XYZ file of C-alpha atoms in Angstrom:
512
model
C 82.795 70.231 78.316
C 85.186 72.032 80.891
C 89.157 71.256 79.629
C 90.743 68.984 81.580
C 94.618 68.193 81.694
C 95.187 65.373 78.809
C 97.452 62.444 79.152
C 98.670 60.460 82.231
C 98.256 62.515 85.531
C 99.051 59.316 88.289
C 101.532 61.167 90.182
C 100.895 65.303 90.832
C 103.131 67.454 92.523
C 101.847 70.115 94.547
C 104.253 73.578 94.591
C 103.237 75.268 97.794
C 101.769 73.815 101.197
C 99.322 76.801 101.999
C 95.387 76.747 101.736
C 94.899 76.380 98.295
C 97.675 73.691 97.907
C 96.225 71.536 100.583
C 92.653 71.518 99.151
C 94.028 70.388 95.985
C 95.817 67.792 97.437
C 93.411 66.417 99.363
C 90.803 66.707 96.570
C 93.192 64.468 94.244
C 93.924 62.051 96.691
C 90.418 61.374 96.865
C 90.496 60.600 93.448
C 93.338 58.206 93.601
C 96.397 60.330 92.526
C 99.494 60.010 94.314
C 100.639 63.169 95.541
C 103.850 65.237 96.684
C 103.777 68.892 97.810
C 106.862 70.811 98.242
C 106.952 73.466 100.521
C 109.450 75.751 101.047
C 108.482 76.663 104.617
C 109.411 74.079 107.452
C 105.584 73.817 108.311
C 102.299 73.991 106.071
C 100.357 76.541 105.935
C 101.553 78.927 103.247
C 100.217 82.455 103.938
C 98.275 81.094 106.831
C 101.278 80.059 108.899
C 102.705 80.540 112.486
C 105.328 82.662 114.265
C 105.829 81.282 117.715
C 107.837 83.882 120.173
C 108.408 83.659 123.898
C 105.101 81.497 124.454
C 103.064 83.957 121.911
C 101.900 81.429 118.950
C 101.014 84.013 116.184
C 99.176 83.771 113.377
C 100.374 84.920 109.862
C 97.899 85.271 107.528
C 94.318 85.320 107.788
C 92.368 85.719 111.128
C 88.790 84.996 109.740
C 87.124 81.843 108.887
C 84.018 81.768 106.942
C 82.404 78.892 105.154
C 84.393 75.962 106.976
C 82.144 73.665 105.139
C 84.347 74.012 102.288
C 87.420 73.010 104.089
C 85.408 70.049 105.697
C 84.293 69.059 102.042
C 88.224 68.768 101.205
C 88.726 66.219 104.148
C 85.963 64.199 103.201
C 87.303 63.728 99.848
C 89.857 61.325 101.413
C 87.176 59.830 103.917
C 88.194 62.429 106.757
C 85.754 65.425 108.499
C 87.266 68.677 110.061
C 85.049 68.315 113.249
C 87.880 64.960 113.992
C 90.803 67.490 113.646
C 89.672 70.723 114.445
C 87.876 72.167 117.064
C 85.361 74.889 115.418
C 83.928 77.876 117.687
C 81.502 80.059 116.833
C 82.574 83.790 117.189
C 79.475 85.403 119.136
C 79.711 88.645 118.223
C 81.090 88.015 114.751
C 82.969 91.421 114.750
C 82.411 94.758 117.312
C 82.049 97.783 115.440
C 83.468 100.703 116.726
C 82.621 104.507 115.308
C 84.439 107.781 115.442
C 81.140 109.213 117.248
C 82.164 107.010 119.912
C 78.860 104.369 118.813
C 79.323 100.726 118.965
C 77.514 97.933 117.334
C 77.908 93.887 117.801
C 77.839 91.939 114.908
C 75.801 88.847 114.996
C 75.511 86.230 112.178
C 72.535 85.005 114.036
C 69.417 86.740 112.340
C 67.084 87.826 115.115
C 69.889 88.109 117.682
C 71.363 90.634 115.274
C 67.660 92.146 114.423
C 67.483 92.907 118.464
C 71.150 94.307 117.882
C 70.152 97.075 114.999
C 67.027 97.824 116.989
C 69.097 98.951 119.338
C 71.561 100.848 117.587
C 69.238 102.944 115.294
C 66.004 101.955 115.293
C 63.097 100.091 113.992
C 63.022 100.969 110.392
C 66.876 100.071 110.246
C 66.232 96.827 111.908
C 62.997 96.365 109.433
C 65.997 97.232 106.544
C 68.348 94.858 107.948
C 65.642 91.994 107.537
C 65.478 93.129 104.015
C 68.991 93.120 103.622
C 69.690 90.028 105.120
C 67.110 88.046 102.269
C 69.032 89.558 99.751
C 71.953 88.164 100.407
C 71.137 84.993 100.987
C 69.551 85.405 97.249
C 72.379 86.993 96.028
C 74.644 83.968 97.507
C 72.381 81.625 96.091
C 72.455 83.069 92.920
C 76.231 82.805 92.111
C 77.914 79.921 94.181
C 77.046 77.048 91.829
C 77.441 78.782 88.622
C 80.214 82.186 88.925
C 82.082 80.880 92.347
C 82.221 76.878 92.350
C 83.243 76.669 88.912
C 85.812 76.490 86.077
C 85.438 78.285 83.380
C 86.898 78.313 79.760
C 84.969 80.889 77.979
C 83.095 84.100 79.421
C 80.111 82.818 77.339
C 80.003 80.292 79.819
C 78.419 83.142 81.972
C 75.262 83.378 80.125
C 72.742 81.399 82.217
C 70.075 81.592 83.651
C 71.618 82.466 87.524
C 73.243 85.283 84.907
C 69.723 86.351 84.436
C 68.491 86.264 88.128
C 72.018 87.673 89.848
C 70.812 90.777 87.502
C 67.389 90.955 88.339
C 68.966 91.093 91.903
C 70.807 93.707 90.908
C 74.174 92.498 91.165
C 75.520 94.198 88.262
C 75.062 97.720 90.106
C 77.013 99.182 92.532
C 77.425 97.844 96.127
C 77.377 100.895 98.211
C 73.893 101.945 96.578
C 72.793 98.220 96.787
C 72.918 97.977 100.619
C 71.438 101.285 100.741
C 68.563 100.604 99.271
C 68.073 98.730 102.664
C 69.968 100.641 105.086
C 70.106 104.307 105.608
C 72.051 104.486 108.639
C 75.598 105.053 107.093
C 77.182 103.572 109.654
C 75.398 100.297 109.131
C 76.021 100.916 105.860
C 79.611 100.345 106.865
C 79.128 97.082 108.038
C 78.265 95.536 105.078
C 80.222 96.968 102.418
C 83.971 97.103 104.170
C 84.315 93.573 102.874
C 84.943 95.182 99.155
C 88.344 96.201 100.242
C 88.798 92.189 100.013
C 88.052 92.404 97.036
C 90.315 95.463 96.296
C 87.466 97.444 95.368
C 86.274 100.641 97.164
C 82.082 99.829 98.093
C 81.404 102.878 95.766
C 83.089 100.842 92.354
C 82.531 97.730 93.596
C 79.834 95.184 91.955
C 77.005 94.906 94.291
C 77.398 90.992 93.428
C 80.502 91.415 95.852
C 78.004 91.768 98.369
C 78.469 87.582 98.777
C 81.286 88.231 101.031
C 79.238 90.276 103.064
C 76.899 87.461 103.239
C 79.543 85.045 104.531
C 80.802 87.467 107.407
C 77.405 88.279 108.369
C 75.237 85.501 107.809
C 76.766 82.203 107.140
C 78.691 82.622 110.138
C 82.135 83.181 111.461
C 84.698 80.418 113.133
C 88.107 80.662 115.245
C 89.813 77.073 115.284
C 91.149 76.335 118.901
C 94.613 76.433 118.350
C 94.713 79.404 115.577
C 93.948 79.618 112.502
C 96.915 78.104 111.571
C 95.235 74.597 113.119
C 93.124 74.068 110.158
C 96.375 74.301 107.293
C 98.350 71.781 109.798
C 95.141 69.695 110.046
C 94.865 69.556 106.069
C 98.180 68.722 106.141
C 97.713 65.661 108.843
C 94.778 64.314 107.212
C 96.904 64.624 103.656
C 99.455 62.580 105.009
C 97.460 60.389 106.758
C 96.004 59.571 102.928
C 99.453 58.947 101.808
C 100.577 62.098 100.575
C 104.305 62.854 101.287
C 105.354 66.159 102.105
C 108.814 67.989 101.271
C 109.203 70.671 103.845
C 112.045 73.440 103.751
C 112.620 72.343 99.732
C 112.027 75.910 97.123
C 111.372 74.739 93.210
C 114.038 76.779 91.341
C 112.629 75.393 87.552
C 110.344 72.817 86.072
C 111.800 69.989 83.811
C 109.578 69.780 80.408
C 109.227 67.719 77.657
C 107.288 69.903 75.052
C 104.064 70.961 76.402
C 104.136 68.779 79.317
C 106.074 69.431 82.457
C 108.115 66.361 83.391
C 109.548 67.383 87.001
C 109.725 69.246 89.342
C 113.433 70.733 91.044
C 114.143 72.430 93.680
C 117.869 73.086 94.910
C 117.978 69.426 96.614
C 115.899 67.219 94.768
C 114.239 66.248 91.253
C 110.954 64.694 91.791
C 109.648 63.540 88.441
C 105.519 64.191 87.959
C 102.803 63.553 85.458
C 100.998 66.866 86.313
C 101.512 69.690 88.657
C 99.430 72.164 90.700
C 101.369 75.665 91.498
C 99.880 77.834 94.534
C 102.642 80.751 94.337
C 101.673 83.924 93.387
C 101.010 84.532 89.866
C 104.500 85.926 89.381
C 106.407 82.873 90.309
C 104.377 80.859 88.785
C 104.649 82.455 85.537
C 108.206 82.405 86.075
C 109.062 78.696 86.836
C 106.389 77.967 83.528
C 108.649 80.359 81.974
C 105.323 82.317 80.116
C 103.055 85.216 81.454
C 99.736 84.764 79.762
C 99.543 88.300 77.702
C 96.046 90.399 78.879
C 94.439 93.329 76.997
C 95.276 95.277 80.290
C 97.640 95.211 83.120
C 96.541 93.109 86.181
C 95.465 95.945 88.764
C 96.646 94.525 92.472
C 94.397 95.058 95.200
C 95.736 97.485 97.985
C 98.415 95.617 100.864
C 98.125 95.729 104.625
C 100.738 96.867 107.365
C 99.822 93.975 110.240
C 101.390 94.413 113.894
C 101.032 91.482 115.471
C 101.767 92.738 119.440
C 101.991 90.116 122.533
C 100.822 92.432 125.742
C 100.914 91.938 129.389
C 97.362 93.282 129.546
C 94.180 93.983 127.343
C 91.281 95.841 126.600
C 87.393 95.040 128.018
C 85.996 96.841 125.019
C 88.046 94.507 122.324
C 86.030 91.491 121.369
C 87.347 88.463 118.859
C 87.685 90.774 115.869
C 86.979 94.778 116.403
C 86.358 96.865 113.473
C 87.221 100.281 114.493
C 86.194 102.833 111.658
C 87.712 106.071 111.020
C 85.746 108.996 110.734
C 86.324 109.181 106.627
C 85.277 106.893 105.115
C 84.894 107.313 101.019
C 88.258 109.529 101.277
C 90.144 106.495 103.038
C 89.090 103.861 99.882
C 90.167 107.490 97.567
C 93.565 107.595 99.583
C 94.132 103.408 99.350
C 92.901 102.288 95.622
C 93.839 105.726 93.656
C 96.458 108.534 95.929
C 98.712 105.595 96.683
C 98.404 107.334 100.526
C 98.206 105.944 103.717
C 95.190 106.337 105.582
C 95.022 109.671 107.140
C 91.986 108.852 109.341
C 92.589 105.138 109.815
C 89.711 102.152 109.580
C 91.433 99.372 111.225
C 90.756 95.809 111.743
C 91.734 94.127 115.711
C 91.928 90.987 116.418
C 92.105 89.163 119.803
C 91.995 85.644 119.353
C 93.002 85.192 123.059
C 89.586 86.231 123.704
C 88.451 82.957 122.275
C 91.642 80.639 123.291
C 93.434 82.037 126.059
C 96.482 79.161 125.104
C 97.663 81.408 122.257
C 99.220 83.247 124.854
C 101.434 82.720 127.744
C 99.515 82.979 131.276
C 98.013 86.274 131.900
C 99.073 87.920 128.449
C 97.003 88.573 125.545
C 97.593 88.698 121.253
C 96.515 91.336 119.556
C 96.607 91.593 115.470
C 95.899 94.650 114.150
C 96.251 95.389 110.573
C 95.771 98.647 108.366
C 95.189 98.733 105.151
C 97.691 100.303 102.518
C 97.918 101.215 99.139
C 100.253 98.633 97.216
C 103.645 99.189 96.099
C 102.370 99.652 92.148
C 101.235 103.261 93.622
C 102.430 103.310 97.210
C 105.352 103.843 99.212
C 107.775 101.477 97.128
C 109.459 98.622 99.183
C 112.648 100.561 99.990
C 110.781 103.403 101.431
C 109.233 100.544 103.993
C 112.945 100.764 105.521
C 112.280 104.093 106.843
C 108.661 104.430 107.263
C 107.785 101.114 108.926
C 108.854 101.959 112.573
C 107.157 105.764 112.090
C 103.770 104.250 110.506
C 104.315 101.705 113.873
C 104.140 104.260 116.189
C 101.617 106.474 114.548
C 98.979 103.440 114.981
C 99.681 103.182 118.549
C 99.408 106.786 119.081
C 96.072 106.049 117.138
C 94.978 103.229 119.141
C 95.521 105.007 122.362
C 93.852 107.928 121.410
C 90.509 105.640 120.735
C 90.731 103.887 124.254
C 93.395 101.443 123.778
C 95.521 103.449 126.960
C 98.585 102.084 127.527
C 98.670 99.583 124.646
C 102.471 101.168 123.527
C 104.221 99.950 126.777
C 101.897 97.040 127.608
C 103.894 95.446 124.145
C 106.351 92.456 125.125
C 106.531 90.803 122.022
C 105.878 92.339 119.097
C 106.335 91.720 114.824
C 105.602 94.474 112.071
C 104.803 93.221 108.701
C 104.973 95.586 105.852
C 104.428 95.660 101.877
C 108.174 95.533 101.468
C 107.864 91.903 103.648
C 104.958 90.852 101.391
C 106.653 91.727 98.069
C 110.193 89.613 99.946
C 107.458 86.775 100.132
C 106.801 86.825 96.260
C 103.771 88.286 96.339
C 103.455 90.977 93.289
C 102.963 95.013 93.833
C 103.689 93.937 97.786
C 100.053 92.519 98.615
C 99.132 89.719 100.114
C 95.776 89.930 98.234
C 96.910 89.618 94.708
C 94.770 90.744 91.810
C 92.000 93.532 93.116
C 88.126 92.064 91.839
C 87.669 94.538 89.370
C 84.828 93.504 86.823
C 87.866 92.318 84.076
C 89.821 90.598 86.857
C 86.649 88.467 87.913
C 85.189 85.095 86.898
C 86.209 84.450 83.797
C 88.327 87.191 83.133
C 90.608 86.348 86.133
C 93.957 84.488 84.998
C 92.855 81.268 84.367
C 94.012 78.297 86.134
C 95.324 76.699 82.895
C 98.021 78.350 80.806
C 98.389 78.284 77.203
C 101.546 76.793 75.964
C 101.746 74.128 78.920
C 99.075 71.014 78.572
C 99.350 69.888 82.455
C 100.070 72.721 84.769
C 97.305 74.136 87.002
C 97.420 77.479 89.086
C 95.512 77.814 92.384
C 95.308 80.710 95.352
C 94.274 83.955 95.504
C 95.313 85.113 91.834
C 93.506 83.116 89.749
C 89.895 81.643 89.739
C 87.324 82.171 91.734
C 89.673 84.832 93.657
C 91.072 86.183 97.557
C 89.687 85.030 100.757
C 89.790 81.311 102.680
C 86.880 79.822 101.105
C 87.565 80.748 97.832
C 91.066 80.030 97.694
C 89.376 76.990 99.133
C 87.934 76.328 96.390
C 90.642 77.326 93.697
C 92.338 73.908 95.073
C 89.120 72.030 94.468
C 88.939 73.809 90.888
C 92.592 73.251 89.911
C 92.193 69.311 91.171
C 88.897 69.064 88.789
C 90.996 70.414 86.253
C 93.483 67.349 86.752
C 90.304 64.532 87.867
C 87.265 65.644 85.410
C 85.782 66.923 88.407
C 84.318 66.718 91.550
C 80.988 66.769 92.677
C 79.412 70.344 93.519
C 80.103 71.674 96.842
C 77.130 71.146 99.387
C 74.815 73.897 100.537
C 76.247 75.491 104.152
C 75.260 73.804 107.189
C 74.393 75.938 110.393
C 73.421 74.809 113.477
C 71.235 77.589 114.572
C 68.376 78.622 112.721
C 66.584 82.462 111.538
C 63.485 82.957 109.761
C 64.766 84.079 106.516
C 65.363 80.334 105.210
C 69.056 80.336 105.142
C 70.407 77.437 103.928
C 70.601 74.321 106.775
């Protein structure tokens, strides 16, 4: 029997209006709990929130949405569906992939559209591998959702099923880079679908091959932009919430939790005491450790996954050769992860993700001008550049990615800035978040499942953690669901999340 809080938990306070925070409120209204969340921004959203300068309406946080069936299986706890709040679209290509050798590739979630696509790019055998490929993740998806992704857990021996059994025969419990080769030989396919380890905090060479389910969400189960930003889907959470009878407490920090014992008894922030019979808490681990006053002691320091340096620029002109999201690959590619996860360097030979989301919604952007979101990954500041060095090095690492930009056919981009905002480590680590990373805890196999900080803590009988540092881990949909899991832990439990829906349809039976 999975632990559940004990006691009385009619009224819940939720600390923290982002992703996470939202699904759990929504999940627990659904299952008649009154509800407060208190938010210390003025708007929800958390991590996934706006900046809005001279007409540019800029998102935050994350710029890819995967699995939306998740976030429409929160609404419909409270008798709501995303499709009435949100406006969905389809990115077609999912991502552009651009190569040093001056190579391009679309990515297509589609099956045979991307088939024709690989066939194209190298070949008939590759496209024969990517068919391969594309079964096996669907298997390997299959294979842990229900059981190691959608699921509390209060033992590791909780592991040992029968999915255990079968994600091994699949050869999860290798190594991803080999896994997808086994498929692929083209290295720069290769590419394609093992990048999304650095998600994970894991170089594709360490990383579990069972971490090739993220792969399978950016390149199978499809990938969204909500008209309006990505930022429309936390502020439609956040309608539908209220509309449920939630109330909200916007521009309000907690400084401490009341307690009584074991049990906390209220939450305070500097204007307000708002007594509660349970509580959720959505900061990062660190501050959440620090208003229950404990930090859980582990066998081994939490390793933090490496941080990002995003430049969000508003330009007077753009790019033909940019689509939605534009992965543009250094040459290096093993010595960039080496340089990231282990020198504490920044990239020398940059992979870089670009994102354009007035490509899809021209509205982001005042008349004629265009968003562009590029972000580099960086080691964090456990063995980085520190936060104080960020003082100095920010405007020089700034100008050494537009010099980098230009030089791969971005001409011009430097002066064609009007509007522009540089987020650093040092900014992320100002936020709260630990070693400066937005993307807490790196998925190493001891920070994974079971072995990730659990989202109960000893010593306190009705607090519950969700977001990206505890179960099931980083990323939309499963922060997602770490606000379903942490409301189960409150409710006994929800009913399992549905299989994907997609609209279109491949041979390889993916889910429908």
């Amino acid at each position: 029997m999975t632990r559940t809080v004990p006691g009385r938990t009619d009224h819940v306070v939720v600390v923290g209006a982002g992703l996470s925070g939202l699904s759990a409120a929504l999940h627990l209204l659904g299952a008649g709990r009154r509800v407060t969340l208190v938010e210390r921004d003025a708007l929800p959203g958390g991590r996934a929130g706006r900046l809005t300068r001279a007409g540019y309406r800029i998102d935050t946080g994350p710029t890819v949405l995967t699995m939306p069936h998740l976030a429409d299986e929160a609404f419909a706890a409270v008798g709501d569906r995303l499709a009435d709040r949100v406006e969905l679209i389809e990115l077609r290509p999912a991502y552009r992939a651009c190569f040093a050798d001056g190579s391009a590739l679309d990515v297509h979630t589609d099956g045979p559209a991307m088939e024709a696509e690989v066939e194209r790019f190298a070949g008939p055998a590759e496209a024969a591998g990517y068919r391969r490929l594309r079964r096996w993740l669907e298997q390997v998806y299959r294979a842990q959702m229900r059981r190691f992704i959608d699921r509390n857990f209060d033992s590791p021996f909780e592991l040992l099923t029968w999915d255990l059994a079968r994600l091994a025969a699949l050869g999860g419990f290798g190594r991803l880079e080999p896994a997808i080769g086994r498929h692929l030989r083209d290295e720069r396919l290769r590419r394609v679908f093992s990048f999304q380890a650095l998600y994970a905090g894991v170089p594709p060479r360490r990383a579990l091959a069972a971490y090739a389910v993220i792969a399978y969400m950016d390149t199978v189960a499809g990938v969204y932009f909500p008209r309006g930003g990505m930022h429309a889907l936390p502020q439609a959470m956040a309608d539908a919430a209220a509309a449920a009878g939630a109330e909200f407490r916007h521009g309000q920090e907690v400084v401490r939790l009341e307690r009584r014992g074991s049990r906390v008894t209220a939450v305070v922030t500097a204007d307000d005491r708002i007594p509660c019979d349970a509580v959720v808490l959505t900061p990062d681990l660190p501050v959440a450790y620090r208003l229950l006053g404990r930090t859980p002691r582990r066998p081994v320091r939490l390793t933090h996954a490496p941080s990002a340096v995003v430049l969000h620029a508003g330009t007077d002109r753009t790019w033909p050769q940019l689509a939605h999201h534009t992965l543009s690959f250094g040459a290096r590619w093993h010595g960039t992860f080496d340089e990231l996860t282990r020198a504490g360097s920044l990239m020398s030979d940059p992979s870089l993700l670009i994102t354009r989301p007035t490509t899809t919604d021209p509205g982001l952007a005042p008349p004629g001008r265009h968003l562009h979101y590029v972000l580099a990954p960086c080691p964090n500041t456990d063995i980085g550049p520190g936060a104080a060095d960020w003082h100095d090095l920010a405007p020089r690492y700034r100008d050494r990615l537009l010099t980098e930009l230009e030089r791969r056919g971005l001409t011009g981009l430097a002066a064609a800035i009007e509007e522009e905002c540089l987020v650093t480590p040092a900014d992320w680590q100002a936020q709260g978040h630990a070693a400066g990373t937005p993307f807490s805890a790196a998925h190493t196999f001891r920070q994974t499942g079971p072995f990730r900080p659990r989202n109960l803590v000893r010593g306190t009988d009705n607090a519950v953690l969700a977001g990206c540092g505890t179960t099931p881990g980083v990323g939309v949909p499963t922060v997602l669901l770490s606000g379903k899991l942490a409301a189960a832990r409150i409710t006994g439990g929800p009913a399992p999340t549905p299989r994907p829906r997609t609209d279109r349809q491949t041979t390889e039976g993916i889910p429908s």
